[in-house]
Amino acid sequence: MQRPPPADVEHDSAVILTSRSLAAWLHDDAFVSRMLDSAGLTRACPKELTVLTAAVDEVPRYDPRLDLFGSSEGVSVLRGVGRTLLPYLFTPHSVDRSTEPPSLTISMPRTVWPGSLAVQLPLANTVFANGSPHTLYATRWRSDPNSPPALAEKLQRIYQTINLATEDLGFHDRSYSTVMARLIPVTAPRKVLGSLGNIVSQVEIDGQPAPASKELESIVPSLLEQRRTLQGGTQPAGPVGVWALTIPQQYMEERMPTLGPLQLNPYRAEDELRLARLATDEIDWLIANRCRFHRVLSGGGGWGAKQGLLSLDPQISLTTNETKDLAHFISSFKGKAGITTPGTFVQFFVEAADPTREELEALSPRRWGPGHNSDTVTAVVGTSGAAASAPPLDPVGLCPSLFGALSTEGIYLSKNDRRPSAKLDAPRSYVMSHQRFPGPPVEYRSRVPPSSSKSAKGRWRGRSART
């Protein structure tokens, strides 16, 4: 929740998000009125307030013990100036979107590499919470310092854009958003030799053709066993999510940076933690260069022509067009489209293990935590998931400088041109806007387009936790 504004700040708009289980509260006008009052929107002279209320799957929560975000039931509130925070709130939809999944599109402050990103987040299904398939309302309220805000107008919406302008969040003009995913690579990038649509059948390993799942079939069981051994048998035996990072052929030909895989012989938990942090810092760069993560839905094993096939999630956008989908499906059989085509590359990632407090304290200090006395807001939009290696925080808590929304399905990223860019559905994947020092983060300052010299081109390749 955002702190009340200073006396000289004239906020006239707000976004109120609740988790799915609390969706019924948004039908209670008295509750919304109290929220507006507690957010400091009724302390000035009489005015009209524009407010968006919505139910999402969960809201973010920060665990300072692990320096990690997680998901929680609760309410998240952000104030701002209506003309920038909630553009076209009461403007009728220009096209019929009644058949599309209800959603919020959140325009984030720019990231280091992809630039400005819009994040589309599906709304929660609230049928069992309040009887409505979704909960999203545009409302107008009359504010008076001497009485609670009174509802003047209420319209149900299917979708809405929320613009997180830096001035509304109190950020420096050169602050950045960060794309984060707690995934670690377990293989090197492999050239795709055989694929059809969303099915990868064959890759190249050490210059030889091999079934697509060959490495995963030995690496994943070994990783799970070594995690369990190190944790004294307390680490869950599985399952573990696996994602394929598809890499354009041109990216590899230009010898752009890639992440080296986790070393398993010997396996060390601190190596996995360092690699998880390093991978997090690379997500922006990869997405900017048209790399995409796709969850591995099924595959492995088998024999004959079906040996080692891997099925990847083909979805990269929330909205679908049946005509375009059919054309894309047909063209994939002609080798003209598809998630991967022969010649592109694929690298496999798995969910990173949760660190212990001792492991985190041995590394660098906290990087992401919203300050309790901060004048800025940390905005987090992402996927659900709770840190498993720490006992729960207090059941009721206040995060005065944190705003955001989480989805159990995933989030969908698009760039300035609004064309679908990527889907993130790994647990605890986020696009986060955070107050940072002026200029790009240190990790990115030495990254420049590859020069003509081979040594310069290769200096970022194959980084792993120990380099």
PDB file of C-alpha atoms in Angstrom, residues 52-330:
ATOM      1  CA  LEU A  52     -10.342   1.289 -10.549  1.00  0.00           C
ATOM      2  CA  THR A  53     -11.130  -1.783  -8.450  1.00  0.00           C
ATOM      3  CA  ALA A  54     -10.191  -5.305  -9.519  1.00  0.00           C
ATOM      4  CA  ALA A  55      -9.700  -8.812  -8.167  1.00  0.00           C
ATOM      5  CA  VAL A  56      -6.486 -10.615  -9.109  1.00  0.00           C
ATOM      6  CA  ASP A  57      -5.266 -14.045  -8.044  1.00  0.00           C
ATOM      7  CA  GLU A  58      -2.898 -12.742  -5.352  1.00  0.00           C
ATOM      8  CA  VAL A  59      -0.904  -9.672  -4.339  1.00  0.00           C
ATOM      9  CA  PRO A  60       2.864  -9.509  -3.751  1.00  0.00           C
ATOM     10  CA  ARG A  61       4.582  -9.663  -0.400  1.00  0.00           C
ATOM     11  CA  TYR A  62       8.253  -9.158   0.378  1.00  0.00           C
ATOM     12  CA  ASP A  63      10.138 -11.477   2.721  1.00  0.00           C
ATOM     13  CA  PRO A  64      13.154  -9.515   4.051  1.00  0.00           C
ATOM     14  CA  ARG A  65      14.676 -12.694   5.495  1.00  0.00           C
ATOM     15  CA  LEU A  66      15.174 -14.215   2.040  1.00  0.00           C
ATOM     16  CA  ASP A  67      15.317 -11.049  -0.072  1.00  0.00           C
ATOM     17  CA  LEU A  68      12.534 -12.590  -2.160  1.00  0.00           C
ATOM     18  CA  PHE A  69       9.028 -11.650  -3.194  1.00  0.00           C
ATOM     19  CA  GLY A  70       6.189 -14.086  -2.688  1.00  0.00           C
ATOM     20  CA  SER A  71       2.414 -14.154  -2.993  1.00  0.00           C
ATOM     21  CA  SER A  72      -0.240 -13.412  -0.425  1.00  0.00           C
ATOM     22  CA  GLU A  73      -3.914 -12.788   0.168  1.00  0.00           C
ATOM     23  CA  GLY A  74      -4.538  -9.112   0.670  1.00  0.00           C
ATOM     24  CA  VAL A  75      -5.255  -5.662  -0.732  1.00  0.00           C
ATOM     25  CA  SER A  76      -2.914  -3.483  -2.802  1.00  0.00           C
ATOM     26  CA  VAL A  77      -3.505   0.242  -3.310  1.00  0.00           C
ATOM     27  CA  LEU A  78      -1.792   2.845  -5.498  1.00  0.00           C
ATOM     28  CA  ARG A  79      -2.618   6.553  -5.789  1.00  0.00           C
ATOM     29  CA  GLY A  80      -1.863   8.849  -8.672  1.00  0.00           C
ATOM     30  CA  VAL A  81      -3.083  11.472 -11.093  1.00  0.00           C
ATOM     31  CA  GLY A  82      -6.052  10.142 -13.025  1.00  0.00           C
ATOM     32  CA  ARG A  83      -5.093  11.405 -16.478  1.00  0.00           C
ATOM     33  CA  THR A  84      -1.838   9.409 -16.368  1.00  0.00           C
ATOM     34  CA  LEU A  85      -2.568   6.524 -13.997  1.00  0.00           C
ATOM     35  CA  LEU A  86      -5.893   5.429 -15.534  1.00  0.00           C
ATOM     36  CA  PRO A  87      -6.120   6.659 -19.139  1.00  0.00           C
ATOM     37  CA  TYR A  88      -9.510   6.350 -20.849  1.00  0.00           C
ATOM     38  CA  LEU A  89     -11.097   4.834 -17.753  1.00  0.00           C
ATOM     39  CA  PHE A  90     -14.642   5.768 -18.784  1.00  0.00           C
ATOM     40  CA  THR A  91     -14.105   5.726 -22.559  1.00  0.00           C
ATOM     41  CA  PRO A  92     -16.189   3.023 -24.303  1.00  0.00           C
ATOM     42  CA  HIS A  93     -14.177   0.166 -25.769  1.00  0.00           C
ATOM     43  CA  SER A  94     -13.341   0.948 -29.400  1.00  0.00           C
ATOM     44  CA  VAL A  95     -13.556  -2.734 -30.405  1.00  0.00           C
ATOM     45  CA  ASP A  96     -15.626  -5.646 -29.172  1.00  0.00           C
ATOM     46  CA  ARG A  97     -13.497  -7.561 -26.671  1.00  0.00           C
ATOM     47  CA  SER A  98     -16.341  -9.415 -24.999  1.00  0.00           C
ATOM     48  CA  THR A  99     -14.925 -12.784 -26.097  1.00  0.00           C
ATOM     49  CA  GLU A 100     -11.428 -12.060 -24.769  1.00  0.00           C
ATOM     50  CA  PRO A 101     -10.252 -13.034 -21.283  1.00  0.00           C
ATOM     51  CA  PRO A 102     -10.680 -10.111 -18.846  1.00  0.00           C
ATOM     52  CA  SER A 103      -7.352  -8.580 -17.958  1.00  0.00           C
ATOM     53  CA  LEU A 104      -5.309  -5.620 -16.803  1.00  0.00           C
ATOM     54  CA  THR A 105      -2.554  -4.164 -18.974  1.00  0.00           C
ATOM     55  CA  ILE A 106       0.065  -2.464 -16.823  1.00  0.00           C
ATOM     56  CA  SER A 107       2.534  -0.145 -18.535  1.00  0.00           C
ATOM     57  CA  MET A 108       5.750  -0.278 -16.529  1.00  0.00           C
ATOM     58  CA  PRO A 109       8.601   2.232 -16.329  1.00  0.00           C
ATOM     59  CA  ARG A 110      11.206   1.321 -18.922  1.00  0.00           C
ATOM     60  CA  THR A 111      13.563  -1.591 -18.519  1.00  0.00           C
ATOM     61  CA  VAL A 112      17.290  -1.451 -19.259  1.00  0.00           C
ATOM     62  CA  TRP A 113      17.237  -3.390 -22.540  1.00  0.00           C
ATOM     63  CA  PRO A 114      13.735  -4.029 -23.940  1.00  0.00           C
ATOM     64  CA  GLY A 115      12.749  -0.421 -23.200  1.00  0.00           C
ATOM     65  CA  SER A 116       9.136   0.224 -22.254  1.00  0.00           C
ATOM     66  CA  LEU A 117       7.165  -2.921 -21.473  1.00  0.00           C
ATOM     67  CA  ALA A 118       3.447  -3.507 -21.082  1.00  0.00           C
ATOM     68  CA  VAL A 119       2.447  -6.438 -18.891  1.00  0.00           C
ATOM     69  CA  GLN A 120      -0.925  -8.096 -19.477  1.00  0.00           C
ATOM     70  CA  LEU A 121      -2.217  -9.896 -16.400  1.00  0.00           C
ATOM     71  CA  PRO A 122      -5.345 -12.106 -16.420  1.00  0.00           C
ATOM     72  CA  LEU A 123      -7.961 -11.228 -13.829  1.00  0.00           C
ATOM     73  CA  ALA A 124      -8.992 -13.766 -11.223  1.00  0.00           C
ATOM     74  CA  ASN A 125     -12.008 -15.985 -11.740  1.00  0.00           C
ATOM     75  CA  THR A 126     -14.265 -14.788  -8.929  1.00  0.00           C
ATOM     76  CA  VAL A 127     -17.368 -16.940  -9.528  1.00  0.00           C
ATOM     77  CA  PHE A 128     -16.987 -18.655  -6.159  1.00  0.00           C
ATOM     78  CA  ALA A 129     -15.998 -15.453  -4.361  1.00  0.00           C
ATOM     79  CA  ASN A 130     -18.790 -13.075  -5.383  1.00  0.00           C
ATOM     80  CA  GLY A 131     -20.780 -14.799  -8.151  1.00  0.00           C
ATOM     81  CA  SER A 132     -19.152 -12.851 -11.021  1.00  0.00           C
ATOM     82  CA  PRO A 133     -16.805 -14.412 -13.601  1.00  0.00           C
ATOM     83  CA  HIS A 134     -14.442 -11.498 -13.027  1.00  0.00           C
ATOM     84  CA  THR A 135     -14.361  -8.334 -10.938  1.00  0.00           C
ATOM     85  CA  LEU A 136     -13.265  -5.079 -12.583  1.00  0.00           C
ATOM     86  CA  TYR A 137     -15.016  -1.748 -12.013  1.00  0.00           C
ATOM     87  CA  ALA A 138     -14.436   1.849 -13.065  1.00  0.00           C
ATOM     88  CA  THR A 139     -15.888   4.150 -10.419  1.00  0.00           C
ATOM     89  CA  ARG A 140     -16.283   7.838  -9.653  1.00  0.00           C
ATOM     90  CA  TRP A 141     -16.452   9.136  -6.093  1.00  0.00           C
ATOM     91  CA  ARG A 142     -17.225  12.537  -4.599  1.00  0.00           C
ATOM     92  CA  SER A 143     -14.678  13.440  -1.961  1.00  0.00           C
ATOM     93  CA  ASP A 144     -15.251  15.822   0.934  1.00  0.00           C
ATOM     94  CA  PRO A 145     -12.792  16.362   3.809  1.00  0.00           C
ATOM     95  CA  ASN A 146     -15.714  16.373   6.254  1.00  0.00           C
ATOM     96  CA  SER A 147     -17.371  13.097   5.200  1.00  0.00           C
ATOM     97  CA  PRO A 148     -16.501   9.710   3.687  1.00  0.00           C
ATOM     98  CA  PRO A 149     -16.226   9.540  -0.125  1.00  0.00           C
ATOM     99  CA  ALA A 150     -19.582   8.873  -1.794  1.00  0.00           C
ATOM    100  CA  LEU A 151     -20.012   6.677  -4.871  1.00  0.00           C
ATOM    101  CA  ALA A 152     -21.261   8.627  -7.907  1.00  0.00           C
ATOM    102  CA  GLU A 153     -20.824   6.166 -10.806  1.00  0.00           C
ATOM    103  CA  LYS A 154     -19.874   2.516 -11.270  1.00  0.00           C
ATOM    104  CA  LEU A 155     -19.244   0.659 -14.546  1.00  0.00           C
ATOM    105  CA  GLN A 156     -18.105  -2.909 -15.099  1.00  0.00           C
ATOM    106  CA  ARG A 157     -15.108  -3.293 -17.408  1.00  0.00           C
ATOM    107  CA  ILE A 158     -13.520  -6.173 -19.324  1.00  0.00           C
ATOM    108  CA  TYR A 159     -10.023  -4.736 -19.470  1.00  0.00           C
ATOM    109  CA  GLN A 160      -8.180  -1.601 -18.421  1.00  0.00           C
ATOM    110  CA  THR A 161      -4.728  -0.068 -18.784  1.00  0.00           C
ATOM    111  CA  ILE A 162      -2.834   1.109 -15.707  1.00  0.00           C
ATOM    112  CA  ASN A 163       0.050   3.448 -16.488  1.00  0.00           C
ATOM    113  CA  LEU A 164       2.764   3.352 -13.834  1.00  0.00           C
ATOM    114  CA  ALA A 165       4.383   6.684 -14.575  1.00  0.00           C
ATOM    115  CA  THR A 166       7.594   7.425 -12.706  1.00  0.00           C
ATOM    116  CA  GLU A 167       6.128  10.569 -11.185  1.00  0.00           C
ATOM    117  CA  ASP A 168       3.277   8.583  -9.630  1.00  0.00           C
ATOM    118  CA  LEU A 169       5.737   6.134  -8.091  1.00  0.00           C
ATOM    119  CA  GLY A 170       8.160   8.801  -6.944  1.00  0.00           C
ATOM    120  CA  PHE A 171      11.023   7.387  -9.008  1.00  0.00           C
ATOM    121  CA  HIS A 172      14.041   9.179 -10.353  1.00  0.00           C
ATOM    122  CA  ASP A 173      13.719   9.989 -14.066  1.00  0.00           C
ATOM    123  CA  ARG A 174      16.340   7.353 -14.877  1.00  0.00           C
ATOM    124  CA  SER A 175      14.923   4.564 -12.743  1.00  0.00           C
ATOM    125  CA  TYR A 176      14.411   1.203 -14.402  1.00  0.00           C
ATOM    126  CA  SER A 177      12.157  -1.803 -14.297  1.00  0.00           C
ATOM    127  CA  THR A 178      13.642  -5.288 -14.066  1.00  0.00           C
ATOM    128  CA  VAL A 179      12.346  -8.565 -15.510  1.00  0.00           C
ATOM    129  CA  MET A 180      13.012 -11.384 -13.049  1.00  0.00           C
ATOM    130  CA  ALA A 181      12.552 -15.156 -13.169  1.00  0.00           C
ATOM    131  CA  ARG A 182      13.917 -17.682 -10.673  1.00  0.00           C
ATOM    132  CA  LEU A 183      15.194 -20.067 -13.330  1.00  0.00           C
ATOM    133  CA  ILE A 184      18.649 -21.561 -13.797  1.00  0.00           C
ATOM    134  CA  PRO A 185      20.141 -23.140 -16.944  1.00  0.00           C
ATOM    135  CA  VAL A 186      20.996 -26.836 -16.726  1.00  0.00           C
ATOM    136  CA  THR A 187      22.188 -27.314 -20.312  1.00  0.00           C
ATOM    137  CA  ALA A 188      24.197 -25.297 -22.780  1.00  0.00           C
ATOM    138  CA  PRO A 189      22.352 -23.815 -25.787  1.00  0.00           C
ATOM    139  CA  ARG A 190      21.747 -26.607 -28.308  1.00  0.00           C
ATOM    140  CA  LYS A 191      21.087 -26.211 -32.025  1.00  0.00           C
ATOM    141  CA  VAL A 192      17.682 -27.527 -33.072  1.00  0.00           C
ATOM    142  CA  LEU A 193      17.932 -30.146 -35.814  1.00  0.00           C
ATOM    143  CA  GLY A 194      14.338 -31.354 -35.870  1.00  0.00           C
ATOM    144  CA  SER A 195      11.091 -29.640 -34.868  1.00  0.00           C
ATOM    145  CA  LEU A 196       7.472 -29.278 -35.929  1.00  0.00           C
ATOM    146  CA  GLY A 197       5.255 -26.554 -34.505  1.00  0.00           C
ATOM    147  CA  ASN A 198       5.697 -26.742 -30.735  1.00  0.00           C
ATOM    148  CA  ILE A 199       7.419 -30.158 -30.805  1.00  0.00           C
ATOM    149  CA  VAL A 200      11.216 -30.356 -30.590  1.00  0.00           C
ATOM    150  CA  SER A 201      12.505 -33.766 -31.656  1.00  0.00           C
ATOM    151  CA  GLN A 202      16.245 -33.503 -32.153  1.00  0.00           C
ATOM    152  CA  VAL A 203      19.121 -31.254 -31.090  1.00  0.00           C
ATOM    153  CA  GLU A 204      22.855 -31.182 -31.682  1.00  0.00           C
ATOM    154  CA  ILE A 205      25.103 -32.149 -28.741  1.00  0.00           C
ATOM    155  CA  ASP A 206      28.869 -31.986 -29.240  1.00  0.00           C
ATOM    156  CA  GLY A 207      28.402 -32.034 -32.996  1.00  0.00           C
ATOM    157  CA  GLN A 208      26.164 -35.111 -33.003  1.00  0.00           C
ATOM    158  CA  PRO A 209      22.347 -35.407 -33.382  1.00  0.00           C
ATOM    159  CA  ALA A 210      20.544 -36.462 -30.205  1.00  0.00           C
ATOM    160  CA  PRO A 211      16.950 -36.750 -28.922  1.00  0.00           C
ATOM    161  CA  ALA A 212      15.757 -33.408 -27.557  1.00  0.00           C
ATOM    162  CA  SER A 213      15.233 -34.745 -24.022  1.00  0.00           C
ATOM    163  CA  LYS A 214      18.494 -36.711 -23.766  1.00  0.00           C
ATOM    164  CA  GLU A 215      20.337 -34.334 -21.429  1.00  0.00           C
ATOM    165  CA  LEU A 216      17.294 -33.573 -19.289  1.00  0.00           C
ATOM    166  CA  GLU A 217      16.658 -37.258 -18.620  1.00  0.00           C
ATOM    167  CA  SER A 218      19.972 -37.521 -16.775  1.00  0.00           C
ATOM    168  CA  ILE A 219      20.418 -33.981 -15.427  1.00  0.00           C
ATOM    169  CA  VAL A 220      17.053 -33.473 -13.709  1.00  0.00           C
ATOM    170  CA  PRO A 221      17.107 -36.680 -11.582  1.00  0.00           C
ATOM    171  CA  SER A 222      20.734 -35.982 -10.627  1.00  0.00           C
ATOM    172  CA  LEU A 223      19.962 -32.393  -9.614  1.00  0.00           C
ATOM    173  CA  LEU A 224      16.960 -33.406  -7.503  1.00  0.00           C
ATOM    174  CA  GLU A 225      18.957 -36.123  -5.755  1.00  0.00           C
ATOM    175  CA  GLN A 226      21.875 -33.818  -4.988  1.00  0.00           C
ATOM    176  CA  ARG A 227      19.539 -31.153  -3.624  1.00  0.00           C
ATOM    177  CA  ARG A 228      17.915 -33.730  -1.347  1.00  0.00           C
ATOM    178  CA  THR A 229      21.264 -35.064  -0.155  1.00  0.00           C
ATOM    179  CA  LEU A 230      22.563 -31.591   0.657  1.00  0.00           C
ATOM    180  CA  GLN A 231      19.394 -30.704   2.566  1.00  0.00           C
ATOM    181  CA  GLY A 232      19.435 -33.920   4.581  1.00  0.00           C
ATOM    182  CA  GLY A 233      16.496 -35.370   2.682  1.00  0.00           C
ATOM    183  CA  THR A 234      14.201 -32.386   3.353  1.00  0.00           C
ATOM    184  CA  GLN A 235      14.211 -31.082  -0.238  1.00  0.00           C
ATOM    185  CA  PRO A 236      11.096 -32.244  -2.148  1.00  0.00           C
ATOM    186  CA  ALA A 237      11.787 -35.092  -4.571  1.00  0.00           C
ATOM    187  CA  GLY A 238       9.843 -33.362  -7.344  1.00  0.00           C
ATOM    188  CA  PRO A 239       8.263 -32.607  -9.652  1.00  0.00           C
ATOM    189  CA  VAL A 240      10.329 -29.728 -10.977  1.00  0.00           C
ATOM    190  CA  GLY A 241       9.253 -27.340 -13.707  1.00  0.00           C
ATOM    191  CA  VAL A 242      11.353 -27.200 -16.875  1.00  0.00           C
ATOM    192  CA  TRP A 243      11.428 -24.341 -19.393  1.00  0.00           C
ATOM    193  CA  ALA A 244      13.000 -24.104 -22.820  1.00  0.00           C
ATOM    194  CA  LEU A 245      14.637 -20.816 -23.773  1.00  0.00           C
ATOM    195  CA  THR A 246      14.376 -20.454 -27.539  1.00  0.00           C
ATOM    196  CA  ILE A 247      17.260 -18.433 -28.981  1.00  0.00           C
ATOM    197  CA  PRO A 248      17.280 -16.964 -32.514  1.00  0.00           C
ATOM    198  CA  GLN A 249      19.984 -18.302 -34.814  1.00  0.00           C
ATOM    199  CA  GLN A 250      21.315 -14.792 -35.464  1.00  0.00           C
ATOM    200  CA  TYR A 251      21.832 -14.240 -31.739  1.00  0.00           C
ATOM    201  CA  MET A 252      24.154 -17.249 -31.539  1.00  0.00           C
ATOM    202  CA  GLU A 253      25.924 -16.462 -34.811  1.00  0.00           C
ATOM    203  CA  GLU A 254      26.838 -13.017 -33.473  1.00  0.00           C
ATOM    204  CA  ARG A 255      28.267 -14.689 -30.351  1.00  0.00           C
ATOM    205  CA  MET A 256      26.054 -12.739 -28.001  1.00  0.00           C
ATOM    206  CA  PRO A 257      26.106 -13.568 -24.261  1.00  0.00           C
ATOM    207  CA  THR A 258      24.731 -16.869 -23.022  1.00  0.00           C
ATOM    208  CA  LEU A 259      24.578 -18.385 -19.557  1.00  0.00           C
ATOM    209  CA  GLY A 260      26.662 -21.409 -18.698  1.00  0.00           C
ATOM    210  CA  PRO A 261      24.787 -24.339 -17.103  1.00  0.00           C
ATOM    211  CA  LEU A 262      24.798 -25.237 -13.428  1.00  0.00           C
ATOM    212  CA  GLN A 263      27.720 -27.487 -12.532  1.00  0.00           C
ATOM    213  CA  LEU A 264      26.590 -30.773 -10.969  1.00  0.00           C
ATOM    214  CA  ASN A 265      29.961 -32.449 -10.398  1.00  0.00           C
ATOM    215  CA  PRO A 266      30.393 -31.390  -7.712  1.00  0.00           C
ATOM    216  CA  TYR A 267      27.088 -29.699  -6.869  1.00  0.00           C
ATOM    217  CA  ARG A 268      27.181 -26.788  -4.426  1.00  0.00           C
ATOM    218  CA  ALA A 269      24.122 -24.910  -3.216  1.00  0.00           C
ATOM    219  CA  GLU A 270      25.975 -21.593  -3.222  1.00  0.00           C
ATOM    220  CA  ASP A 271      26.745 -22.082  -6.924  1.00  0.00           C
ATOM    221  CA  GLU A 272      23.048 -22.533  -7.656  1.00  0.00           C
ATOM    222  CA  LEU A 273      22.174 -19.399  -5.690  1.00  0.00           C
ATOM    223  CA  ARG A 274      24.784 -17.304  -7.499  1.00  0.00           C
ATOM    224  CA  LEU A 275      23.654 -18.632 -10.862  1.00  0.00           C
ATOM    225  CA  ALA A 276      20.020 -17.854  -9.997  1.00  0.00           C
ATOM    226  CA  ARG A 277      20.984 -14.248  -9.308  1.00  0.00           C
ATOM    227  CA  LEU A 278      23.081 -14.041 -12.449  1.00  0.00           C
ATOM    228  CA  ALA A 279      20.261 -15.483 -14.551  1.00  0.00           C
ATOM    229  CA  THR A 280      17.828 -12.956 -13.074  1.00  0.00           C
ATOM    230  CA  ASP A 281      20.076 -10.138 -14.274  1.00  0.00           C
ATOM    231  CA  GLU A 282      20.094 -11.577 -17.808  1.00  0.00           C
ATOM    232  CA  ILE A 283      16.330 -11.893 -18.424  1.00  0.00           C
ATOM    233  CA  ASP A 284      15.962  -8.291 -19.664  1.00  0.00           C
ATOM    234  CA  TRP A 285      18.729  -8.778 -22.198  1.00  0.00           C
ATOM    235  CA  LEU A 286      17.396 -12.095 -23.475  1.00  0.00           C
ATOM    236  CA  ILE A 287      13.844 -10.815 -23.985  1.00  0.00           C
ATOM    237  CA  ALA A 288      15.168  -7.717 -25.753  1.00  0.00           C
ATOM    238  CA  ASN A 289      16.887 -10.033 -28.231  1.00  0.00           C
ATOM    239  CA  ARG A 290      13.751 -12.074 -29.036  1.00  0.00           C
ATOM    240  CA  CYS A 291      14.570 -15.016 -26.795  1.00  0.00           C
ATOM    241  CA  ARG A 292      11.518 -16.604 -25.175  1.00  0.00           C
ATOM    242  CA  PHE A 293      10.787 -19.007 -22.356  1.00  0.00           C
ATOM    243  CA  HIS A 294       8.344 -21.849 -23.052  1.00  0.00           C
ATOM    244  CA  ARG A 295       7.304 -24.339 -20.406  1.00  0.00           C
ATOM    245  CA  VAL A 296       8.034 -27.953 -21.308  1.00  0.00           C
ATOM    246  CA  LEU A 297       4.577 -29.517 -21.176  1.00  0.00           C
ATOM    247  CA  SER A 298       5.475 -33.149 -21.758  1.00  0.00           C
ATOM    248  CA  GLY A 299       7.965 -35.466 -23.377  1.00  0.00           C
ATOM    249  CA  GLY A 300      11.011 -37.560 -22.730  1.00  0.00           C
ATOM    250  CA  GLY A 301      11.466 -41.289 -22.987  1.00  0.00           C
ATOM    251  CA  GLY A 302       9.805 -43.176 -25.802  1.00  0.00           C
ATOM    252  CA  TRP A 303      11.471 -45.093 -28.587  1.00  0.00           C
ATOM    253  CA  GLY A 304      11.825 -45.078 -32.332  1.00  0.00           C
ATOM    254  CA  ALA A 305      10.618 -41.940 -34.099  1.00  0.00           C
ATOM    255  CA  LYS A 306       9.024 -40.662 -30.873  1.00  0.00           C
ATOM    256  CA  GLN A 307      12.128 -40.989 -28.718  1.00  0.00           C
ATOM    257  CA  GLY A 308      12.994 -37.836 -26.790  1.00  0.00           C
ATOM    258  CA  LEU A 309      10.226 -35.595 -28.151  1.00  0.00           C
ATOM    259  CA  LEU A 310       9.513 -32.469 -26.103  1.00  0.00           C
ATOM    260  CA  SER A 311       6.235 -30.533 -26.285  1.00  0.00           C
ATOM    261  CA  LEU A 312       6.578 -26.810 -25.539  1.00  0.00           C
ATOM    262  CA  ASP A 313       3.833 -24.395 -24.511  1.00  0.00           C
ATOM    263  CA  PRO A 314       3.106 -22.383 -27.693  1.00  0.00           C
ATOM    264  CA  GLN A 315       1.238 -19.527 -26.019  1.00  0.00           C
ATOM    265  CA  ILE A 316       2.877 -16.084 -25.977  1.00  0.00           C
ATOM    266  CA  SER A 317      -0.225 -13.877 -25.718  1.00  0.00           C
ATOM    267  CA  LEU A 318      -3.327 -13.923 -23.556  1.00  0.00           C
ATOM    268  CA  THR A 319      -5.734 -13.040 -26.356  1.00  0.00           C
ATOM    269  CA  THR A 320      -6.220 -15.465 -29.220  1.00  0.00           C
ATOM    270  CA  ASN A 321      -7.428 -15.151 -32.777  1.00  0.00           C
ATOM    271  CA  GLU A 322      -8.711 -18.447 -34.174  1.00  0.00           C
ATOM    272  CA  THR A 323      -8.057 -17.491 -37.809  1.00  0.00           C
ATOM    273  CA  LYS A 324      -4.470 -16.440 -37.105  1.00  0.00           C
ATOM    274  CA  ASP A 325      -3.895 -19.502 -34.919  1.00  0.00           C
ATOM    275  CA  LEU A 326      -5.047 -21.825 -37.713  1.00  0.00           C
ATOM    276  CA  ALA A 327      -2.818 -20.096 -40.276  1.00  0.00           C
ATOM    277  CA  HIS A 328       0.140 -20.282 -37.877  1.00  0.00           C
ATOM    278  CA  PHE A 329      -0.572 -23.979 -37.233  1.00  0.00           C
ATOM    279  CA  ILE A 330      -0.646 -24.768 -40.964  1.00  0.00           C
TER     280      ILE A 330
END
